[in-house]
Short mmCIF file of C-alpha atoms in Angstrom, two decimals:
data_model
loop_
_atom_site.label_atom_id
_atom_site.label_comp_id
_atom_site.label_asym_id
_atom_site.label_seq_id
_atom_site.Cartn_x
_atom_site.Cartn_y
_atom_site.Cartn_z
CA MET A 3 0.00 0.00 0.00
CA LYS A 4 1.43 3.37 -1.00
CA LEU A 5 1.05 6.06 1.67
CA ASP A 6 1.11 9.81 1.28
CA ILE A 7 2.47 10.39 4.80
CA LEU A 8 4.34 7.96 7.04
CA VAL A 9 4.93 8.87 10.67
CA ILE A 10 7.91 7.02 12.13
CA ALA A 11 8.23 7.42 15.90
CA ALA A 12 10.43 5.90 18.59
CA HIS A 13 7.60 4.96 20.95
CA PRO A 14 3.86 4.31 20.84
CA ASP A 15 2.12 7.64 21.67
CA ASP A 16 4.94 9.85 20.27
CA ALA A 17 2.97 10.33 17.05
CA GLU A 18 -0.31 11.17 18.79
CA LEU A 19 1.35 13.58 21.22
CA CYS A 20 3.35 15.53 18.68
CA CYS A 21 1.50 15.35 15.36
CA GLY A 22 -1.87 13.80 16.12
CA GLY A 23 -3.72 16.86 14.87
CA THR A 24 -1.67 16.92 11.68
CA ILE A 25 -2.48 13.25 11.08
CA LEU A 26 -6.19 13.83 11.63
CA ALA A 27 -6.20 16.87 9.32
CA HIS A 28 -4.65 14.96 6.44
CA VAL A 29 -6.80 11.88 6.93
CA GLN A 30 -9.88 14.11 6.66
CA GLN A 31 -8.51 15.56 3.41
CA GLY A 32 -8.30 12.06 1.95
CA TYR A 33 -4.58 11.43 2.26
CA LYS A 34 -3.35 7.96 3.16
CA VAL A 35 -1.43 8.08 6.43
CA GLY A 36 0.35 5.36 8.39
CA ILE A 37 2.45 5.05 11.54
CA ILE A 38 5.50 2.93 12.27
CA ASP A 39 6.51 2.68 15.91
CA LEU A 40 10.17 1.72 16.23
CA THR A 41 9.86 0.12 19.69
CA ARG A 42 7.15 -1.31 21.92
CA GLY A 43 8.11 1.08 24.73
CA GLU A 44 9.02 -1.91 26.87
CA LEU A 45 11.22 0.15 29.20
CA GLY A 46 8.33 2.45 30.08
CA THR A 47 7.61 2.76 33.79
CA ARG A 48 3.86 2.35 33.43
CA GLY A 49 1.80 -0.27 31.65
CA THR A 50 3.15 -3.21 29.66
CA PRO A 51 4.19 -3.66 26.02
CA ASP A 52 1.05 -5.72 25.33
CA LEU A 53 -1.19 -3.07 26.90
CA ARG A 54 0.52 -0.29 24.97
CA GLU A 55 0.06 -2.29 21.77
CA ARG A 56 -3.69 -2.42 22.40
CA GLU A 57 -3.74 1.29 23.24
CA ALA A 58 -1.86 2.11 20.03
CA ALA A 59 -4.35 0.07 18.01
CA GLU A 60 -7.26 1.97 19.56
CA ALA A 61 -5.59 5.32 18.88
CA ALA A 62 -4.99 4.24 15.27
CA ARG A 63 -8.67 3.37 14.93
CA LEU A 64 -9.70 6.77 16.27
CA MET A 65 -7.36 8.55 13.85
CA GLY A 66 -8.56 6.54 10.86
CA ILE A 67 -5.06 5.82 9.56
CA GLN A 68 -4.37 3.21 6.89
CA VAL A 69 -1.78 1.13 8.71
CA ARG A 70 0.16 0.91 11.96
CA GLU A 71 3.02 -1.46 12.61
CA ASN A 72 5.80 -1.90 15.16
CA LEU A 73 9.36 -2.81 14.17
CA CYS A 74 10.13 -4.06 17.71
CA PHE A 75 13.53 -2.40 17.96
CA ALA A 76 14.99 -2.47 21.48
CA ASP A 77 13.57 0.38 23.52
CA GLY A 78 16.43 2.50 24.83
CA PHE A 79 19.08 0.50 23.03
CA PHE A 80 18.37 0.62 19.28
CA ARG A 81 21.16 2.15 17.24
CA ASN A 82 21.57 4.08 14.03
CA ASP A 83 23.52 1.32 12.33
CA GLU A 84 23.34 -0.71 9.12
CA ALA A 85 20.99 -3.36 10.46
CA HIS A 86 18.44 -0.85 11.75
CA GLN A 87 18.72 1.32 8.63
CA ARG A 88 18.07 -1.69 6.39
CA ALA A 89 15.07 -2.79 8.44
CA LEU A 90 13.60 0.70 8.28
CA ALA A 91 14.45 1.11 4.59
CA ARG A 92 12.47 -2.07 3.93
CA ALA A 93 9.41 -0.49 5.56
CA ILE A 94 9.90 2.82 3.73
CA ARG A 95 10.09 0.99 0.40
CA GLU A 96 6.98 -1.01 1.33
CA TYR A 97 4.85 2.09 1.90
CA GLN A 98 6.58 4.57 -0.46
CA PRO A 99 5.59 7.72 1.47
CA ASP A 100 6.02 11.14 -0.08
CA ILE A 101 6.39 12.76 3.34
CA VAL A 102 7.91 11.30 6.51
CA LEU A 103 7.25 12.82 9.93
CA THR A 104 9.55 11.73 12.73
CA ASN A 105 10.99 12.50 16.15
CA ALA A 106 12.54 15.74 17.33
CA VAL A 107 16.16 16.29 16.33
CA HIS A 108 17.10 16.44 20.03
CA ASP A 109 15.03 15.90 23.13
CA ARG A 110 14.85 14.84 26.77
CA HIS A 111 14.58 11.14 25.86
CA PRO A 112 17.71 9.94 24.00
CA ASP A 113 15.61 7.60 21.82
CA HIS A 114 13.99 10.64 20.22
CA GLY A 115 17.13 12.27 18.86
CA ARG A 116 18.63 8.90 17.97
CA GLY A 117 15.39 7.92 16.25
CA ALA A 118 15.40 11.17 14.30
CA GLU A 119 18.90 10.45 12.97
CA LEU A 120 18.04 6.84 12.18
CA VAL A 121 14.92 7.78 10.23
CA SER A 122 16.70 10.53 8.31
CA ASP A 123 19.56 8.20 7.33
CA ALA A 124 17.21 5.33 6.49
CA CYS A 125 15.19 7.58 4.18
CA PHE A 126 18.38 8.33 2.26
CA VAL A 127 19.57 4.71 2.23
CA SER A 128 16.13 3.61 1.01
CA GLY A 129 16.73 5.56 -2.19
CA LEU A 130 19.99 3.79 -3.03
CA ARG A 131 19.42 1.12 -5.67
CA ARG A 132 22.49 -0.89 -4.61
CA VAL A 133 21.05 -1.35 -1.12
CA GLU A 134 18.98 -4.47 -1.66
CA THR A 135 15.98 -5.41 0.45
CA GLU A 136 13.17 -7.90 0.08
CA SER A 137 9.54 -8.04 1.14
CA ARG A 138 7.45 -11.22 0.94
CA GLY A 139 10.21 -12.86 -1.10
CA ARG A 140 10.36 -10.12 -3.74
CA LYS A 141 13.13 -7.60 -4.30
CA GLN A 142 12.04 -4.06 -3.45
CA ALA A 143 12.54 -1.02 -5.64
CA PRO A 144 14.42 1.96 -4.16
CA TRP A 145 12.30 4.76 -2.75
CA ARG A 146 13.24 8.08 -1.17
CA PRO A 147 10.60 10.33 0.43
CA THR A 148 10.38 13.85 -0.95
CA ALA A 149 10.57 15.44 2.51
CA VAL A 150 11.41 14.52 6.09
CA TYR A 151 10.02 16.77 8.83
CA HIS A 152 10.69 16.52 12.55
CA PHE A 153 8.03 17.20 15.12
CA ILE A 154 8.76 18.95 18.42
CA GLN A 155 8.55 17.05 21.68
CA ASP A 156 9.53 17.87 25.28
CA ARG A 157 12.36 20.33 24.68
CA HIS A 158 11.58 23.74 23.25
CA ILE A 159 12.64 23.98 19.60
CA VAL A 160 11.74 26.88 17.35
CA PRO A 161 9.63 25.44 14.50
CA ASP A 162 10.31 26.12 10.84
CA PHE A 163 6.59 25.88 10.13
CA VAL A 164 3.38 25.32 12.07
CA MET A 165 0.34 23.27 11.09
CA ASP A 166 -3.08 24.61 12.10
CA VAL A 167 -4.77 21.78 14.01
CA THR A 168 -7.51 23.80 15.69
CA PRO A 169 -10.45 21.86 14.18
CA PHE A 170 -8.90 18.57 15.31
CA TRP A 171 -7.76 19.40 18.82
CA ASP A 172 -10.54 17.65 20.71
CA ARG A 173 -10.17 14.52 18.59
CA LYS A 174 -6.40 14.56 19.14
CA MET A 175 -6.96 14.58 22.89
CA GLU A 176 -9.38 11.69 22.53
CA CYS A 177 -6.66 9.75 20.74
CA LEU A 178 -4.20 10.53 23.53
CA ARG A 179 -6.62 9.32 26.16
CA ALA A 180 -6.54 5.93 24.45
CA TYR A 181 -3.18 5.56 26.21
CA ALA A 182 -4.81 5.32 29.62
CA SER A 183 -1.82 3.53 31.13
CA GLN A 184 0.59 6.35 30.31
CA PHE A 185 -1.15 9.54 31.36
CA HIS A 186 -2.67 10.99 34.51
CA ASP A 187 -5.02 8.69 36.37
CA PRO A 188 -5.71 9.56 40.03
CA SER A 189 -6.87 6.00 40.69
CA SER A 190 -3.67 4.38 39.38
CA ASN A 191 -1.18 2.85 41.82
CA GLU A 192 1.64 2.89 39.27
CA PRO A 193 4.67 5.19 39.71
CA ILE A 194 4.35 8.82 38.67
CA THR A 195 6.29 9.63 35.51
CA HIS A 196 7.15 12.75 33.56
CA ILE A 197 4.04 12.40 31.39
CA SER A 198 1.60 11.03 33.97
CA THR A 199 1.39 14.13 36.16
CA ALA A 200 -1.75 16.26 36.20
CA ASP A 201 0.25 19.09 34.63
CA PHE A 202 1.30 17.25 31.49
CA PHE A 203 -1.81 17.67 29.33
CA PRO A 204 -2.02 21.40 30.23
CA PHE A 205 1.61 21.66 29.10
CA ILE A 206 0.75 19.99 25.77
CA GLU A 207 -2.14 22.42 25.31
CA ALA A 208 0.01 25.43 26.24
CA ARG A 209 2.65 24.41 23.68
CA ALA A 210 -0.04 24.01 21.00
CA ARG A 211 -1.56 27.36 21.90
CA GLU A 212 1.85 29.03 21.66
CA PHE A 213 2.45 27.58 18.19
CA GLY A 214 -1.11 28.41 17.15
CA HIS A 215 -0.79 31.99 18.38
CA ALA A 216 2.28 32.45 16.17
CA ILE A 217 0.18 31.81 13.04
CA GLY A 218 -3.05 33.42 14.20
CA VAL A 219 -5.02 30.28 15.13
CA THR A 220 -5.91 28.59 18.41
CA TYR A 221 -3.87 25.37 18.22
CA GLY A 222 -0.81 24.46 16.19
CA GLU A 223 1.77 21.69 15.85
CA GLY A 224 5.32 22.72 15.03
CA PHE A 225 7.85 21.03 12.78
CA THR A 226 11.45 21.53 11.71
CA LYS A 227 12.76 20.84 8.23
CA GLU A 228 15.96 19.28 6.95
CA ARG A 229 16.28 21.48 3.87
CA TYR A 230 14.68 24.55 2.33
CA LEU A 231 10.97 24.51 1.70
CA GLY A 232 10.22 25.15 -1.97
CA VAL A 233 7.03 26.72 -3.28
CA SER A 234 5.80 27.85 -6.68
CA ASN A 235 3.16 30.18 -5.25
CA LEU A 236 3.65 32.53 -2.28
CA PHE A 237 0.02 32.07 -1.29
CA HIS A 238 0.79 28.46 -0.41
CA LEU A 239 2.66 29.90 2.60
CA ILE A 240 -0.44 31.61 4.00
#
């Protein structure tokens, strides 16, 4: 299945947290969108990998995306090396996305910055015809996405552009609440984590309001680019 947009994220819930509104906006416009989670988040303090898998499936259903899969790389210990690049290139060639959205270029969690580098390198490697990969016993053709954009996570990064997600904010939050094991639950006996405090969702909203304010809307999601944005019409920037 060819996708228009492929989100590749280190952990289940990264995509929903950082670009859930962008995903929902493009699904509504008829684009085919998919998510690849690199790890099962097995080192997470709360929940279990199996529970997070079920939560990710429910979030995917709510977003209406075309596909979601998990490459089962080692949480906390995956590397940007040949083996991981080849595995990811195989997935990129399978879905042939025009746009890839991925983790922040640097962040509080080391998997995020490492994941960003891995995805960027794998997108390049995927376009090299002498790098051979197979899927279902058939040799894959090379494929390189047109653009790779990085979303913004915990650390403050100045975005290169902001997506208006105002009409989709409530639905984004519904998708996030699918991850009940990870976020604030006063009745839970599990340890408190960075993202399970009562202040975390207000922080997410404040960040979105800040980005939205910068472009004259209520809520926005920010992204950074790897190269210049090119347009043929200045009104496409409005």
